[in-house]
Structures are given as C-alpha cells and as structure tokens.
PDB file of C-alpha atoms in Angstrom:
ATOM      1  CA  UNK A  22      -0.028  -0.047  -0.022  1.00 62.00           C
ATOM      2  CA  UNK A  23       3.029   2.292  -0.076  1.00 70.00           C
ATOM      3  CA  UNK A  24       3.279   2.558   3.723  1.00 69.00           C
ATOM      4  CA  UNK A  25       6.652   2.084   5.426  1.00 73.00           C
ATOM      5  CA  UNK A  26       7.751   1.964   8.997  1.00 75.00           C
ATOM      6  CA  UNK A  27      11.109   2.700  10.574  1.00 78.00           C
ATOM      7  CA  UNK A  28      12.311   2.824  14.028  1.00 77.00           C
ATOM      8  CA  UNK A  29      13.999   6.067  15.157  1.00 77.00           C
ATOM      9  CA  UNK A  30      15.820   7.249  18.404  1.00 72.00           C
ATOM     10  CA  UNK A  31      15.717  10.949  18.664  1.00 63.00           C
ATOM     11  CA  UNK A  32      18.444  11.095  21.215  1.00 62.00           C
ATOM     12  CA  UNK A  33      18.038  12.612  24.737  1.00 60.00           C
ATOM     13  CA  UNK A  34      14.816  14.482  24.988  1.00 60.00           C
ATOM     14  CA  UNK A  35      13.813  15.856  28.359  1.00 60.00           C
ATOM     15  CA  UNK A  36      10.195  14.966  29.143  1.00 63.00           C
ATOM     16  CA  UNK A  37       8.165  13.559  32.048  1.00 66.00           C
ATOM     17  CA  UNK A  38       9.120   9.994  30.886  1.00 64.00           C
ATOM     18  CA  UNK A  39      12.858  10.933  31.099  1.00 65.00           C
ATOM     19  CA  UNK A  40      12.708  12.191  34.624  1.00 66.00           C
ATOM     20  CA  UNK A  41      11.569   8.736  35.769  1.00 72.00           C
ATOM     21  CA  UNK A  42      14.711   6.989  34.498  1.00 76.00           C
ATOM     22  CA  UNK A  43      16.971   8.353  37.225  1.00 76.00           C
ATOM     23  CA  UNK A  44      16.237   9.581  40.744  1.00 80.00           C
ATOM     24  CA  UNK A  45      15.445  13.398  40.993  1.00 77.00           C
ATOM     25  CA  UNK A  46      18.547  14.312  42.905  1.00 82.00           C
ATOM     26  CA  UNK A  47      20.749  12.893  40.005  1.00 82.00           C
ATOM     27  CA  UNK A  48      18.877  14.931  37.416  1.00 75.00           C
ATOM     28  CA  UNK A  49      19.483  18.043  39.579  1.00 79.00           C
ATOM     29  CA  UNK A  50      23.246  17.279  39.401  1.00 83.00           C
ATOM     30  CA  UNK A  51      23.232  16.366  35.638  1.00 77.00           C
ATOM     31  CA  UNK A  52      21.078  19.251  34.402  1.00 74.00           C
ATOM     32  CA  UNK A  53      23.745  22.029  34.794  1.00 78.00           C
ATOM     33  CA  UNK A  54      26.129  19.818  33.084  1.00 76.00           C
ATOM     34  CA  UNK A  55      23.739  19.209  30.177  1.00 71.00           C
ATOM     35  CA  UNK A  56      23.141  22.938  29.851  1.00 69.00           C
ATOM     36  CA  UNK A  57      26.785  23.709  29.936  1.00 71.00           C
ATOM     37  CA  UNK A  58      27.461  21.099  27.071  1.00 65.00           C
ATOM     38  CA  UNK A  59      24.543  22.516  24.917  1.00 60.00           C
ATOM     39  CA  UNK A  60      25.773  26.004  25.527  1.00 56.00           C
ATOM     40  CA  UNK A  61      29.363  25.066  24.378  1.00 55.00           C
ATOM     41  CA  UNK A  62      28.120  23.534  21.120  1.00 51.00           C
ATOM     42  CA  UNK A  63      25.590  26.230  20.540  1.00 46.00           C
ATOM     43  CA  UNK A  64      21.799  26.726  20.677  1.00 43.00           C
ATOM     44  CA  UNK A  65      21.507  25.195  17.153  1.00 43.00           C
ATOM     45  CA  UNK A  66      22.857  21.873  18.680  1.00 45.00           C
ATOM     46  CA  UNK A  67      20.111  21.775  21.249  1.00 45.00           C
ATOM     47  CA  UNK A  68      17.298  22.203  18.614  1.00 46.00           C
ATOM     48  CA  UNK A  69      18.575  20.086  15.772  1.00 46.00           C
ATOM     49  CA  UNK A  70      20.115  17.160  17.742  1.00 53.00           C
ATOM     50  CA  UNK A  71      16.795  15.979  18.840  1.00 57.00           C
ATOM     51  CA  UNK A  72      15.225  15.716  15.537  1.00 68.00           C
ATOM     52  CA  UNK A  73      18.289  14.770  13.299  1.00 72.00           C
ATOM     53  CA  UNK A  74      17.205  11.213  12.860  1.00 77.00           C
ATOM     54  CA  UNK A  75      13.606  12.233  12.147  1.00 78.00           C
ATOM     55  CA  UNK A  76      14.512  14.713   9.551  1.00 80.00           C
ATOM     56  CA  UNK A  77      17.112  12.579   7.889  1.00 81.00           C
ATOM     57  CA  UNK A  78      14.662   9.656   7.782  1.00 83.00           C
ATOM     58  CA  UNK A  79      12.015  11.842   6.202  1.00 85.00           C
ATOM     59  CA  UNK A  80      14.358  12.785   3.364  1.00 88.00           C
ATOM     60  CA  UNK A  81      15.282   9.184   2.459  1.00 87.00           C
ATOM     61  CA  UNK A  82      13.472   6.929  -0.059  1.00 88.00           C
ATOM     62  CA  UNK A  83      11.706   4.384   2.260  1.00 84.00           C
ATOM     63  CA  UNK A  84      12.317   1.436  -0.088  1.00 83.00           C
ATOM     64  CA  UNK A  85      16.052   1.837   0.315  1.00 87.00           C
ATOM     65  CA  UNK A  86      15.962   1.743   4.190  1.00 87.00           C
ATOM     66  CA  UNK A  87      16.564  -1.304   6.224  1.00 85.00           C
ATOM     67  CA  UNK A  88      13.631  -2.289   8.196  1.00 80.00           C
ATOM     68  CA  UNK A  89      15.756  -4.221  10.790  1.00 84.00           C
ATOM     69  CA  UNK A  90      17.848  -1.017  11.693  1.00 87.00           C
ATOM     70  CA  UNK A  91      17.059   1.682  14.395  1.00 87.00           C
ATOM     71  CA  UNK A  92      18.222   5.109  13.241  1.00 86.00           C
ATOM     72  CA  UNK A  93      19.857   7.189  16.171  1.00 82.00           C
ATOM     73  CA  UNK A  94      20.350  10.951  16.309  1.00 78.00           C
ATOM     74  CA  UNK A  95      23.996  11.556  17.347  1.00 76.00           C
ATOM     75  CA  UNK A  96      26.265  14.502  17.940  1.00 71.00           C
ATOM     76  CA  UNK A  97      29.929  14.775  17.542  1.00 72.00           C
ATOM     77  CA  UNK A  98      31.961  16.456  20.269  1.00 67.00           C
ATOM     78  CA  UNK A  99      32.032  19.600  18.035  1.00 69.00           C
ATOM     79  CA  UNK A 100      28.276  19.610  17.827  1.00 66.00           C
ATOM     80  CA  UNK A 101      27.834  18.159  14.304  1.00 73.00           C
ATOM     81  CA  UNK A 102      24.597  16.196  13.964  1.00 76.00           C
ATOM     82  CA  UNK A 103      24.578  12.773  12.297  1.00 80.00           C
ATOM     83  CA  UNK A 104      22.438   9.765  12.064  1.00 83.00           C
ATOM     84  CA  UNK A 105      23.920   6.403  12.997  1.00 85.00           C
ATOM     85  CA  UNK A 106      22.083   3.061  11.866  1.00 88.00           C
ATOM     86  CA  UNK A 107      22.320   0.336  14.421  1.00 89.00           C
ATOM     87  CA  UNK A 108      21.163  -3.255  13.678  1.00 88.00           C
ATOM     88  CA  UNK A 109      18.321  -4.257  15.971  1.00 86.00           C
ATOM     89  CA  UNK A 110      18.479  -7.551  17.776  1.00 86.00           C
ATOM     90  CA  UNK A 111      15.666  -9.222  15.716  1.00 84.00           C
ATOM     91  CA  UNK A 112      15.918 -11.565  12.938  1.00 84.00           C
ATOM     92  CA  UNK A 113      13.901 -11.421   9.707  1.00 84.00           C
ATOM     93  CA  UNK A 114      11.608 -14.535  10.530  1.00 89.00           C
ATOM     94  CA  UNK A 115      10.582 -12.924  13.840  1.00 88.00           C
ATOM     95  CA  UNK A 116      10.033  -9.555  12.105  1.00 83.00           C
ATOM     96  CA  UNK A 117       7.818 -11.194   9.515  1.00 86.00           C
ATOM     97  CA  UNK A 118       5.732 -13.158  12.107  1.00 90.00           C
ATOM     98  CA  UNK A 119       5.234  -9.899  13.974  1.00 86.00           C
ATOM     99  CA  UNK A 120       4.127  -8.219  10.783  1.00 84.00           C
ATOM    100  CA  UNK A 121       1.664 -11.051   9.951  1.00 91.00           C
ATOM    101  CA  UNK A 122       0.212 -10.691  13.417  1.00 92.00           C
ATOM    102  CA  UNK A 123      -0.251  -7.015  13.046  1.00 87.00           C
ATOM    103  CA  UNK A 124      -2.106  -7.586   9.693  1.00 88.00           C
ATOM    104  CA  UNK A 125      -4.410 -10.098  11.526  1.00 92.00           C
ATOM    105  CA  UNK A 126      -5.108  -7.684  14.285  1.00 91.00           C
ATOM    106  CA  UNK A 127      -5.820  -4.943  11.712  1.00 88.00           C
ATOM    107  CA  UNK A 128      -8.525  -7.227  10.031  1.00 90.00           C
ATOM    108  CA  UNK A 129     -10.245  -7.698  13.423  1.00 88.00           C
TER     109      UNK A 129
END
C-alpha cells in the first residue's frame, strides 16, 4: 500500500518520561552539565540534535531503508549532528511473524 515504518531514536529528549529513569537528585546534578554542554556547542545543537534522525529519515526513499535497523540521532564532540544506523536484535523471521500478526489484528 506504499506505507513504510522505521524505528528512530531521537536522542536525549527531556520529558516527564525521562525524569523517571533516574532519581530526582541525580537529574539536579546532571542538568547544569547538560546545559553547559549544549551552551558550548551552541543553541542550534540543542534544537537540531533531537530531531536529526527524524528529519534525515523523512528525506530518504523508504524502499532503500533497512527495516531491521534503528536510526539514532547522534552529535559529535564539536556539535555536528549525524544519524547512525544500528542493527536491531531481531531476525527477519521474527519480524515477518510480527508483521503478519499485526495484519491479523488490523482485520479484526
């Protein structure tokens, strides 16, 4: 039907879900460091880093992407954004079975 699906990791995005990963006191220690790093690499880094993989993926032809890869937003030490594909720990047979199960659920 011309629909494609890809897995994307946008990087570190601060949200209510993020705060639950670590205890509150640890976030209070880490936040000044994170602000300092984002300030050193520029405001542009803070905005673009979180969406690098989303934007990159949008610009790709879906039929050329690997469906068993997760695309991660990454930033170099100098603040350059790039996307790193990382193979997911799933084999093609398992992925196909999951896809078939989703099709069955859709029919219901």
